[in-house]
Amino acid sequence: MQLKMANSNAQLTSIPEQSILEVYFLALGQYNYDRAKEQAEKEREAMRSASGSASWFWVNTLGMLSRLAVAEKNYASLTYLSPKWFGKKESMKLTYSSLVTDLGSMEQSGAGQTGQAQQTEVLLAHICDQIRHFCEARTETVEFYDKLCPMGNQRTDVDYGELLSTVDGLIATHGHHFHHPLLIPIKQRFTLELEVLQGLLKAHQFMLDWQFLPTLLQLHNVHSKLENLGANIRFKEGKKSGVVIPSKAVGVPPLYQWLARFKAAQVSKFSLYFHDSLSKQALSTSEFKGHLANLLVDHRAKIIAFSKKADALNVSVVYDTNNAIEVFKGHGYHHPYSQHEVPTGLDSYPAIFSYPEEKPIRLWPMVVMLLNSKADELTDLDRVIYSFDKTQSMTYFITRLEGRFSLVVIFNSKKSERDSYIKSFMQEMNMLLRGSNIFASLRLGHKN
């Protein structure tokens, strides 16, 4: 079988259709869908006009390629996920499913040809079969993105493990298909897209377990793959230099922009969860603040601004270490084989970020008590828990961000339970840190 494939690939280099296919797939791999469609249709019309010399198989193949270019443009635009798109996912899946059926018929017709005169059809049939595998993979990625959209409105924890398993499955199932040399441009783009998603989901999983180095390595890996995925795109810098915004003038697909924003949101969250460790690596405080200001969201600045305006005594992100995968070792680097005791009591709820710098130790028993006694209510991620301690005249607001992380705001005076400024701040932080706005933006075909 491998020998047959090798022979087919070798012979394809001599057929005149190769140059057309090379230009077409290169354009498709560079997001230039209109050029790819124009190339296929132009050649198709030329073949039809040639009296008696047109190969019906080649003409039909060009028709398939034209349809594929349209499908790929719609896929990358994310418009099929918008509520305004009639039929939504079903329409996009139907487009690819129809191509799968027609390409399968083409492959069978061409593969059955014999004789020297039919060698071109045999080789083109092999290409059609490869494209069919690609379209089958696309139907599954369409389903995946459609599955992500409603998670933006989900009020409970997103099962990132399940999402990661789905992406892993897509890579394992389709990673070795559509491998023909001519299809390398779309093969690379398909693989990089899934690997970026895979890396972002892994980074999120590591952050949920508060693992600094594994998260950092995944984000670095995603950064490299995004650069490769956008290698043929001209960029312009946004207002924040840390967020590269693709130029709309060159028709950059919203799908790529969404992946870039997903990564930028993860980096922003990483900067808050591991603020202490990162700040110690900067040459100066001003330099570190400058780096944070260039992120998609400067969570630290938002917390400080809120704290000053609301006159909060303390704002902390609290991590529940109970039953964690790894023993909590505190901020900074630790040797992987170093031994640490499992935190107990109040120490099992450290403040991984706190403003002002230190958590209020004398009030921590109350914080831990509320986190435990209100655990059932905190499963609703949109809920903000309110508690006023009359004996100490302290007001507590708590919301769970995601997983083991909670946001706690403390005031040394009585505050109204319905204080809109406080609740809106906590709900906004909740939305930003758990990434619901990123998933919701898929449904809207969000462009940034």
Short mmCIF file of C-alpha atoms in Angstrom, two decimals:
data_model
loop_
_atom_site.label_atom_id
_atom_site.label_comp_id
_atom_site.label_asym_id
_atom_site.label_seq_id
_atom_site.Cartn_x
_atom_site.Cartn_y
_atom_site.Cartn_z
CA MET A 1 0.00 0.00 0.00
CA GLN A 2 2.81 2.39 0.92
CA LEU A 3 4.59 1.52 -2.35
CA LYS A 4 1.43 2.27 -4.31
CA MET A 5 1.11 5.63 -2.56
CA ALA A 6 4.75 6.44 -3.23
CA ASN A 7 4.37 5.60 -6.91
CA SER A 8 1.22 7.74 -7.12
CA ASN A 9 2.99 10.68 -5.55
CA ALA A 10 5.95 10.31 -7.84
CA GLN A 11 3.81 10.13 -10.99
CA LEU A 12 1.71 13.09 -9.96
CA THR A 13 4.71 15.35 -10.33
CA SER A 14 4.56 14.86 -14.11
CA ILE A 15 0.90 15.63 -14.76
CA PRO A 16 -0.03 19.14 -15.99
CA GLU A 17 -2.74 19.54 -13.35
CA GLN A 18 -0.12 19.65 -10.60
CA SER A 19 0.72 23.35 -10.98
CA ILE A 20 -2.98 24.26 -10.66
CA LEU A 21 -3.34 22.14 -7.54
CA GLU A 22 -0.17 23.60 -6.00
CA VAL A 23 -1.39 27.17 -6.43
CA TYR A 24 -4.85 26.24 -5.15
CA PHE A 25 -3.77 24.49 -1.95
CA LEU A 26 -1.11 27.11 -1.21
CA ALA A 27 -3.77 29.84 -1.42
CA LEU A 28 -6.09 27.80 0.80
CA GLY A 29 -3.33 27.31 3.36
CA GLN A 30 -2.69 31.07 3.39
CA TYR A 31 -6.35 31.94 4.10
CA ASN A 32 -6.69 33.32 0.56
CA TYR A 33 -9.99 31.58 -0.11
CA ASP A 34 -11.14 33.89 -2.89
CA ARG A 35 -7.94 33.33 -4.83
CA ALA A 36 -8.25 29.57 -4.42
CA LYS A 37 -11.86 29.61 -5.64
CA GLU A 38 -10.98 31.88 -8.54
CA GLN A 39 -8.10 29.59 -9.55
CA ALA A 40 -10.34 26.52 -9.57
CA GLU A 41 -13.21 28.20 -11.45
CA LYS A 42 -10.91 29.84 -13.99
CA GLU A 43 -9.31 26.51 -14.89
CA ARG A 44 -12.71 24.81 -14.93
CA GLU A 45 -14.13 27.31 -17.41
CA ALA A 46 -11.02 27.03 -19.56
CA MET A 47 -11.36 23.26 -19.67
CA ARG A 48 -15.05 23.49 -20.54
CA SER A 49 -14.27 25.88 -23.39
CA ALA A 50 -11.66 23.55 -24.87
CA SER A 51 -13.67 21.61 -27.45
CA GLY A 52 -13.48 17.89 -26.86
CA SER A 53 -10.26 18.01 -24.86
CA ALA A 54 -11.71 18.50 -21.37
CA SER A 55 -11.36 15.63 -18.90
CA TRP A 56 -14.70 15.20 -17.16
CA PHE A 57 -12.88 13.95 -14.08
CA TRP A 58 -10.62 17.02 -13.91
CA VAL A 59 -13.57 19.38 -14.49
CA ASN A 60 -15.54 17.73 -11.70
CA THR A 61 -12.51 17.82 -9.39
CA LEU A 62 -12.18 21.55 -9.99
CA GLY A 63 -15.84 21.95 -9.10
CA MET A 64 -15.18 20.18 -5.79
CA LEU A 65 -12.22 22.45 -5.12
CA SER A 66 -14.35 25.54 -5.73
CA ARG A 67 -16.94 24.31 -3.22
CA LEU A 68 -14.20 23.50 -0.72
CA ALA A 69 -12.80 27.04 -0.91
CA VAL A 70 -16.25 28.47 -0.11
CA ALA A 71 -16.70 26.04 2.78
CA GLU A 72 -13.29 26.88 4.24
CA LYS A 73 -14.00 30.60 4.04
CA ASN A 74 -17.27 30.17 5.95
CA TYR A 75 -15.58 27.88 8.48
CA ALA A 76 -12.82 30.38 9.24
CA SER A 77 -15.27 33.30 9.43
CA LEU A 78 -17.19 31.74 12.37
CA THR A 79 -20.41 33.14 10.92
CA TYR A 80 -21.93 29.66 10.99
CA LEU A 81 -21.89 29.91 14.80
CA SER A 82 -23.81 33.16 14.89
CA PRO A 83 -27.51 33.10 15.83
CA LYS A 84 -28.16 35.01 12.60
CA TRP A 85 -26.77 32.14 10.50
CA PHE A 86 -29.75 30.16 9.22
CA GLY A 87 -29.35 26.53 10.19
CA LYS A 88 -26.09 27.26 12.06
CA LYS A 89 -23.99 24.15 12.65
CA GLU A 90 -26.22 21.92 10.54
CA SER A 91 -25.69 24.05 7.43
CA MET A 92 -21.91 24.01 7.82
CA LYS A 93 -21.85 20.29 8.54
CA LEU A 94 -24.13 19.65 5.56
CA THR A 95 -21.71 21.51 3.30
CA TYR A 96 -18.79 19.33 4.32
CA SER A 97 -20.88 16.15 4.45
CA SER A 98 -22.05 16.78 0.89
CA LEU A 99 -18.43 17.19 -0.19
CA VAL A 100 -17.53 13.95 1.59
CA THR A 101 -20.19 12.06 -0.35
CA ASP A 102 -19.33 13.55 -3.73
CA LEU A 103 -15.58 13.19 -3.24
CA GLY A 104 -16.08 9.56 -2.25
CA SER A 105 -17.91 8.92 -5.52
CA MET A 106 -15.15 10.64 -7.46
CA GLU A 107 -12.49 8.55 -5.75
CA GLN A 108 -14.28 5.30 -6.59
CA SER A 109 -14.76 6.31 -10.23
CA GLY A 110 -11.14 7.31 -10.71
CA ALA A 111 -9.65 4.41 -8.79
CA GLY A 112 -11.48 1.95 -11.05
CA GLN A 113 -9.82 3.28 -14.22
CA THR A 114 -7.13 1.21 -15.95
CA GLY A 115 -4.63 1.80 -18.68
CA GLN A 116 -2.05 4.51 -19.33
CA ALA A 117 -4.61 7.06 -20.53
CA GLN A 118 -6.46 6.92 -17.25
CA GLN A 119 -3.43 7.43 -14.95
CA THR A 120 -4.30 11.08 -14.40
CA GLU A 121 -7.79 10.15 -13.22
CA VAL A 122 -6.35 7.52 -10.87
CA LEU A 123 -4.01 10.07 -9.30
CA LEU A 124 -6.69 12.75 -9.06
CA ALA A 125 -8.96 10.16 -7.44
CA HIS A 126 -6.31 9.71 -4.78
CA ILE A 127 -6.29 13.49 -4.17
CA CYS A 128 -10.09 13.48 -3.92
CA ASP A 129 -9.88 10.72 -1.32
CA GLN A 130 -7.40 12.77 0.71
CA ILE A 131 -9.64 15.84 0.54
CA ARG A 132 -12.58 13.67 1.64
CA HIS A 133 -10.69 12.78 4.82
CA PHE A 134 -10.04 16.49 5.37
CA CYS A 135 -13.75 17.31 5.05
CA GLU A 136 -14.62 14.53 7.49
CA ALA A 137 -12.24 16.09 9.99
CA ARG A 138 -13.83 19.49 9.44
CA THR A 139 -17.30 18.19 10.32
CA GLU A 140 -15.92 17.18 13.72
CA THR A 141 -14.16 20.49 14.38
CA VAL A 142 -17.41 22.29 13.47
CA GLU A 143 -19.13 20.25 16.17
CA PHE A 144 -16.38 21.08 18.65
CA TYR A 145 -16.65 24.86 18.21
CA ASP A 146 -20.42 24.64 18.38
CA LYS A 147 -20.02 22.78 21.68
CA LEU A 148 -17.79 25.55 23.08
CA CYS A 149 -20.23 28.39 22.40
CA PRO A 150 -22.90 27.70 25.07
CA MET A 151 -20.18 27.24 27.68
CA GLY A 152 -19.90 31.02 27.71
CA ASN A 153 -23.26 31.10 29.52
CA GLN A 154 -22.63 28.09 31.73
CA ARG A 155 -23.01 28.80 35.46
CA THR A 156 -21.03 25.77 36.62
CA ASP A 157 -17.46 24.63 36.01
CA VAL A 158 -16.53 23.86 32.41
CA ASP A 159 -15.19 20.34 32.02
CA TYR A 160 -11.87 21.23 30.41
CA GLY A 161 -10.76 17.62 30.73
CA GLU A 162 -13.55 16.53 28.42
CA LEU A 163 -12.73 19.30 25.94
CA LEU A 164 -9.08 18.29 25.96
CA SER A 165 -10.01 14.65 25.38
CA THR A 166 -12.07 15.70 22.35
CA VAL A 167 -9.17 17.64 20.83
CA ASP A 168 -6.75 14.82 21.60
CA GLY A 169 -9.16 12.46 19.83
CA LEU A 170 -9.35 14.71 16.75
CA ILE A 171 -5.56 14.82 16.51
CA ALA A 172 -5.23 11.05 16.98
CA THR A 173 -7.99 10.26 14.47
CA HIS A 174 -7.12 12.68 11.70
CA GLY A 175 -3.46 13.42 12.31
CA HIS A 176 -2.29 10.87 9.75
CA HIS A 177 -4.88 11.53 7.06
CA PHE A 178 -4.75 13.85 4.02
CA HIS A 179 -0.96 13.52 3.98
CA HIS A 180 -0.34 13.97 0.25
CA PRO A 181 2.46 16.49 -0.49
CA LEU A 182 0.09 18.78 -2.39
CA LEU A 183 -2.16 19.04 0.68
CA ILE A 184 0.66 20.05 3.04
CA PRO A 185 -0.55 23.69 3.36
CA ILE A 186 -4.03 22.72 4.65
CA LYS A 187 -2.63 19.76 6.58
CA GLN A 188 -0.27 22.06 8.48
CA ARG A 189 -2.96 24.63 9.18
CA PHE A 190 -5.40 21.98 10.42
CA THR A 191 -2.78 20.42 12.70
CA LEU A 192 -1.57 23.75 14.10
CA GLU A 193 -5.13 24.86 14.83
CA LEU A 194 -5.81 21.75 16.89
CA GLU A 195 -2.41 21.89 18.61
CA VAL A 196 -3.04 25.50 19.65
CA LEU A 197 -6.38 24.46 21.13
CA GLN A 198 -4.74 21.48 22.80
CA GLY A 199 -2.03 23.66 24.33
CA LEU A 200 -4.48 26.26 25.62
CA LEU A 201 -6.68 23.62 27.23
CA LYS A 202 -3.65 21.96 28.82
CA ALA A 203 -2.43 25.31 30.12
CA HIS A 204 -5.83 25.89 31.68
CA GLN A 205 -5.77 22.47 33.31
CA PHE A 206 -2.35 23.16 34.81
CA MET A 207 -3.49 26.57 36.06
CA LEU A 208 -6.48 24.98 37.78
CA ASP A 209 -3.98 22.88 39.74
CA TRP A 210 -1.76 25.92 40.29
CA GLN A 211 1.25 24.43 38.51
CA PHE A 212 3.53 27.24 37.43
CA LEU A 213 6.18 25.65 35.19
CA PRO A 214 3.90 23.29 33.21
CA THR A 215 1.53 26.19 32.53
CA LEU A 216 4.37 28.43 31.40
CA LEU A 217 5.73 25.79 29.04
CA GLN A 218 2.31 25.21 27.47
CA LEU A 219 1.75 28.94 26.92
CA HIS A 220 5.17 29.25 25.33
CA ASN A 221 4.40 26.31 23.06
CA VAL A 222 1.06 27.85 22.06
CA HIS A 223 2.79 31.15 21.30
CA SER A 224 5.19 29.41 18.88
CA LYS A 225 2.43 27.47 17.15
CA LEU A 226 0.27 30.58 16.77
CA GLU A 227 3.19 32.32 15.10
CA ASN A 228 3.50 29.41 12.67
CA LEU A 229 -0.25 29.36 12.07
CA GLY A 230 -0.17 33.05 11.21
CA ALA A 231 3.13 32.97 9.32
CA ASN A 232 1.50 34.27 6.13
CA ILE A 233 -0.52 36.99 7.84
CA ARG A 234 0.55 40.64 8.03
CA PHE A 235 -0.05 42.02 11.49
CA LYS A 236 -0.40 45.41 13.04
CA GLU A 237 0.03 46.14 16.72
CA GLY A 238 -3.01 46.96 18.82
CA LYS A 239 -3.15 49.64 21.48
CA LYS A 240 -1.62 47.12 23.87
CA SER A 241 1.63 45.80 22.43
CA GLY A 242 1.10 42.43 24.09
CA VAL A 243 -1.98 41.79 21.93
CA VAL A 244 -1.28 41.48 18.22
CA ILE A 245 -4.40 42.37 16.31
CA PRO A 246 -4.55 41.03 12.74
CA SER A 247 -5.15 43.68 10.10
CA LYS A 248 -8.68 43.58 8.77
CA ALA A 249 -7.37 44.96 5.47
CA VAL A 250 -5.83 41.62 4.54
CA GLY A 251 -8.90 39.58 5.47
CA VAL A 252 -7.55 37.75 8.51
CA PRO A 253 -10.09 35.07 9.53
CA PRO A 254 -11.96 35.63 12.81
CA LEU A 255 -11.04 32.05 13.82
CA TYR A 256 -7.37 33.00 13.98
CA GLN A 257 -8.21 36.18 15.87
CA TRP A 258 -10.26 34.17 18.35
CA LEU A 259 -7.42 31.73 18.98
CA ALA A 260 -5.05 34.66 19.56
CA ARG A 261 -7.47 36.23 22.04
CA PHE A 262 -7.96 32.91 23.83
CA LYS A 263 -4.20 32.69 24.29
CA ALA A 264 -3.98 36.34 25.41
CA ALA A 265 -6.72 35.75 28.00
CA GLN A 266 -4.84 32.74 29.38
CA VAL A 267 -1.64 34.77 29.66
CA SER A 268 -3.52 37.50 31.51
CA LYS A 269 -4.91 34.99 34.00
CA PHE A 270 -1.48 33.42 34.39
CA SER A 271 -0.08 36.84 35.34
CA LEU A 272 -2.57 37.10 38.22
CA TYR A 273 -2.46 33.53 39.55
CA PHE A 274 1.35 33.55 39.57
CA HIS A 275 1.84 37.26 40.20
CA ASP A 276 4.20 36.77 43.13
CA SER A 277 6.58 34.48 41.23
CA LEU A 278 6.59 36.63 38.09
CA SER A 279 7.12 39.91 39.94
CA LYS A 280 10.33 38.59 41.50
CA GLN A 281 11.80 37.95 38.05
CA ALA A 282 11.42 41.54 36.86
CA LEU A 283 14.33 43.97 37.09
CA SER A 284 12.10 46.60 38.66
CA THR A 285 8.54 47.14 39.80
CA SER A 286 7.94 49.68 37.02
CA GLU A 287 9.16 47.20 34.41
CA PHE A 288 6.79 44.53 35.70
CA LYS A 289 3.85 46.95 35.75
CA GLY A 290 4.67 47.85 32.17
CA HIS A 291 4.50 44.20 31.12
CA LEU A 292 1.15 43.76 32.88
CA ALA A 293 -0.26 46.89 31.23
CA ASN A 294 0.44 45.38 27.82
CA LEU A 295 -1.65 42.28 28.47
CA LEU A 296 -5.14 41.78 27.12
CA VAL A 297 -6.44 42.34 30.68
CA ASP A 298 -4.36 43.75 33.53
CA HIS A 299 -6.16 41.99 36.37
CA ARG A 300 -3.89 43.46 39.02
CA ALA A 301 -4.64 47.01 37.88
CA LYS A 302 -8.38 46.28 37.85
CA ILE A 303 -8.22 44.97 41.42
CA ILE A 304 -6.22 47.94 42.66
CA ALA A 305 -8.53 50.45 40.96
CA PHE A 306 -11.59 48.75 42.46
CA SER A 307 -10.02 48.49 45.92
CA LYS A 308 -9.20 52.17 46.05
CA LYS A 309 -12.56 53.34 44.72
CA ALA A 310 -14.60 50.98 46.93
CA ASP A 311 -12.27 51.48 49.92
CA ALA A 312 -11.83 47.73 50.38
CA LEU A 313 -9.71 46.45 53.22
CA ASN A 314 -8.49 43.49 51.18
CA VAL A 315 -9.03 41.70 47.86
CA SER A 316 -7.68 38.16 47.60
CA VAL A 317 -7.72 35.24 45.20
CA VAL A 318 -7.91 32.15 47.43
CA TYR A 319 -6.82 28.66 46.41
CA ASP A 320 -8.30 25.57 48.05
CA THR A 321 -5.44 23.06 48.41
CA ASN A 322 -7.58 20.24 49.81
CA ASN A 323 -7.33 17.08 47.67
CA ALA A 324 -5.17 18.89 45.14
CA ILE A 325 -3.20 16.81 42.63
CA GLU A 326 0.10 18.15 43.94
CA VAL A 327 1.08 19.23 47.44
CA PHE A 328 0.93 23.01 47.71
CA LYS A 329 4.50 24.30 47.94
CA GLY A 330 3.92 28.04 47.91
CA HIS A 331 5.16 30.70 45.51
CA GLY A 332 8.40 30.40 43.56
CA TYR A 333 10.37 27.54 42.08
CA HIS A 334 10.63 24.22 43.86
CA HIS A 335 12.65 21.14 43.07
CA PRO A 336 10.24 18.51 41.72
CA TYR A 337 11.42 15.96 44.30
CA SER A 338 11.47 18.30 47.28
CA GLN A 339 9.32 17.19 50.19
CA HIS A 340 6.60 19.45 51.59
CA GLU A 341 3.98 18.82 54.23
CA VAL A 342 0.35 18.87 53.17
CA PRO A 343 -1.21 22.18 54.31
CA THR A 344 -3.83 21.87 57.02
CA GLY A 345 -6.33 24.15 58.70
CA LEU A 346 -6.16 27.79 57.66
CA ASP A 347 -2.97 27.11 55.68
CA SER A 348 -4.94 24.93 53.29
CA TYR A 349 -6.58 28.11 51.92
CA PRO A 350 -3.67 30.35 50.89
CA ALA A 351 -4.17 33.69 49.20
CA ILE A 352 -2.21 33.28 45.95
CA PHE A 353 -2.83 36.97 45.22
CA SER A 354 -3.69 39.62 47.76
CA TYR A 355 -4.02 43.40 47.69
CA PRO A 356 -2.66 45.00 49.75
CA GLU A 357 0.33 42.71 49.73
CA GLU A 358 -0.56 40.48 52.68
CA LYS A 359 -3.84 38.78 53.50
CA PRO A 360 -5.50 39.87 56.80
CA ILE A 361 -4.44 36.94 59.01
CA ARG A 362 -6.76 37.84 61.88
CA LEU A 363 -9.77 37.66 59.54
CA TRP A 364 -8.74 34.48 57.75
CA PRO A 365 -10.66 32.10 60.04
CA MET A 366 -13.87 33.86 58.99
CA VAL A 367 -12.90 33.65 55.32
CA VAL A 368 -12.21 29.90 55.54
CA MET A 369 -15.41 29.32 57.51
CA LEU A 370 -17.47 31.10 54.84
CA LEU A 371 -15.78 29.19 52.00
CA ASN A 372 -16.67 25.90 53.69
CA SER A 373 -20.15 26.75 54.96
CA LYS A 374 -21.21 28.34 51.65
CA ALA A 375 -19.61 25.67 49.42
CA ASP A 376 -22.93 24.51 47.95
CA GLU A 377 -24.02 28.04 47.09
CA LEU A 378 -20.64 28.77 45.51
CA THR A 379 -21.13 26.02 42.93
CA ASP A 380 -23.15 28.66 41.07
CA LEU A 381 -20.31 30.64 39.50
CA ASP A 382 -22.50 33.69 38.90
CA ARG A 383 -23.42 34.00 42.56
CA VAL A 384 -21.86 36.50 44.99
CA ILE A 385 -22.09 35.47 48.65
CA TYR A 386 -22.60 38.25 51.20
CA SER A 387 -21.87 38.11 54.92
CA PHE A 388 -21.69 40.84 57.60
CA ASP A 389 -19.89 40.08 60.88
CA LYS A 390 -21.49 42.28 63.53
CA THR A 391 -18.90 41.47 66.20
CA GLN A 392 -16.03 42.82 64.11
CA SER A 393 -18.08 45.11 61.86
CA MET A 394 -16.64 43.44 58.76
CA THR A 395 -18.37 42.77 55.43
CA TYR A 396 -17.37 39.84 53.22
CA PHE A 397 -18.18 39.26 49.56
CA ILE A 398 -17.18 35.93 48.00
CA THR A 399 -17.58 34.40 44.55
CA ARG A 400 -15.99 31.27 43.17
CA LEU A 401 -14.03 31.93 40.02
CA GLU A 402 -13.42 28.38 38.78
CA GLY A 403 -12.18 25.09 40.14
CA ARG A 404 -10.44 25.69 43.47
CA PHE A 405 -10.18 29.46 43.09
CA SER A 406 -12.39 32.02 44.83
CA LEU A 407 -12.39 35.81 44.96
CA VAL A 408 -12.80 37.34 48.42
CA VAL A 409 -13.38 41.05 49.09
CA ILE A 410 -13.36 42.36 52.67
CA PHE A 411 -14.52 45.75 53.99
CA ASN A 412 -13.96 47.08 57.51
CA SER A 413 -17.43 48.60 57.55
CA LYS A 414 -20.96 47.54 56.76
CA LYS A 415 -21.76 47.41 53.06
CA SER A 416 -25.08 46.83 51.38
CA GLU A 417 -25.67 43.35 50.03
CA ARG A 418 -27.02 44.96 46.88
CA ASP A 419 -24.06 47.26 46.28
CA SER A 420 -24.02 47.27 42.46
CA TYR A 421 -20.41 48.44 42.09
CA ILE A 422 -19.05 45.64 44.25
CA LYS A 423 -21.19 42.91 42.67
CA SER A 424 -20.52 44.04 39.10
CA PHE A 425 -16.77 44.04 39.77
CA MET A 426 -16.85 40.51 41.17
CA GLN A 427 -19.04 39.21 38.37
CA GLU A 428 -16.77 40.81 35.77
CA MET A 429 -13.67 39.24 37.35
CA ASN A 430 -15.49 35.94 37.44
CA MET A 431 -16.34 36.16 33.74
CA LEU A 432 -12.84 37.22 32.70
CA LEU A 433 -10.92 34.67 34.73
CA ARG A 434 -13.02 31.64 33.89
CA GLY A 435 -13.01 32.65 30.22
CA SER A 436 -16.75 32.66 29.62
CA ASN A 437 -16.48 35.82 27.52
CA ILE A 438 -13.99 34.09 25.22
CA PHE A 439 -16.31 31.15 24.58
CA ALA A 440 -19.32 33.45 24.17
CA SER A 441 -17.47 35.49 21.55
CA LEU A 442 -17.36 32.43 19.29
CA ARG A 443 -21.15 32.44 19.02
CA LEU A 444 -21.11 36.06 18.00
CA GLY A 445 -18.38 35.63 15.41
CA HIS A 446 -16.54 38.17 17.56
CA LYS A 447 -13.89 40.24 15.79
CA ASN A 448 -11.19 42.04 17.75
#
